[in-house]
């Protein structure tokens, strides 16, 4: 393994060992996709009370990354 790949592996390992950072990255990706659906006028679905519930685009809420 060359030094460049090793440095990348070290950065990835550092991020993956920080649960808070992993959560931020995942939440950011989710928010990006929710925003795309909202802007394009597409509904999304959620699982609620053991059934699928459709959420219209005007009611899509973006989550806060913590």
Coordinates of C-alpha atoms in Angstrom, one line a residue:
X1 CA 0.0 0.0 0.0
X2 CA 1.4 3.4 -0.9
X3 CA 1.5 6.4 1.4
X4 CA -1.5 8.1 -0.3
X5 CA -3.8 5.1 0.2
X6 CA -2.6 4.7 3.7
X7 CA -3.4 8.3 4.6
X8 CA -6.9 7.9 3.1
X9 CA -7.4 4.7 5.1
X10 CA -6.3 6.5 8.3
X11 CA -8.8 9.3 7.7
X12 CA -11.6 6.9 7.0
X13 CA -10.7 4.9 10.2
X14 CA -10.7 8.1 12.2
X15 CA -14.1 9.1 11.0
X16 CA -15.6 5.6 11.4
X17 CA -14.4 5.5 15.0
X18 CA -16.3 8.6 15.8
X19 CA -20.0 7.7 16.1
X20 CA -21.1 11.3 16.3
X21 CA -19.4 12.1 13.0
X22 CA -20.8 9.0 11.3
X23 CA -24.3 10.1 12.4
X24 CA -23.7 13.6 11.0
X25 CA -22.6 12.2 7.7
X26 CA -25.6 9.8 7.4
X27 CA -28.1 12.5 8.5
X28 CA -26.6 14.9 5.9
X29 CA -27.2 12.4 3.2
X30 CA -30.7 11.7 4.3
X31 CA -31.5 15.5 4.4
X32 CA -30.1 15.9 0.9
X33 CA -32.4 13.2 -0.4
X34 CA -35.4 14.5 1.5
X35 CA -34.8 18.0 0.1
X36 CA -34.6 16.6 -3.5
X37 CA -38.0 14.9 -3.0
X38 CA -39.5 18.0 -1.6
X39 CA -38.1 20.3 -4.4
X40 CA -39.2 17.8 -7.1
X41 CA -42.7 17.5 -5.6
X42 CA -42.3 13.8 -4.8
X43 CA -43.9 12.1 -1.8
X44 CA -41.9 9.9 0.6
X45 CA -43.1 7.1 2.9
X46 CA -42.6 6.3 6.5
X47 CA -43.3 3.3 8.6
X48 CA -45.8 4.2 11.3
X49 CA -48.0 2.0 13.6
X50 CA -47.1 -1.1 11.5
X51 CA -48.1 0.4 8.2
X52 CA -46.7 2.5 5.4
X53 CA -47.7 6.2 5.5
X54 CA -47.2 8.5 2.5
X55 CA -45.9 12.0 3.3
X56 CA -46.7 14.6 0.6
X57 CA -43.8 16.9 -0.4
X58 CA -45.2 20.0 1.4
X59 CA -45.1 18.1 4.7
X60 CA -41.6 16.7 4.4
X61 CA -39.5 17.9 7.3
X62 CA -35.8 17.9 7.2
X63 CA -34.1 16.4 10.3
X64 CA -31.6 18.4 12.4
X65 CA -28.1 16.9 12.4
X66 CA -26.9 16.9 16.0

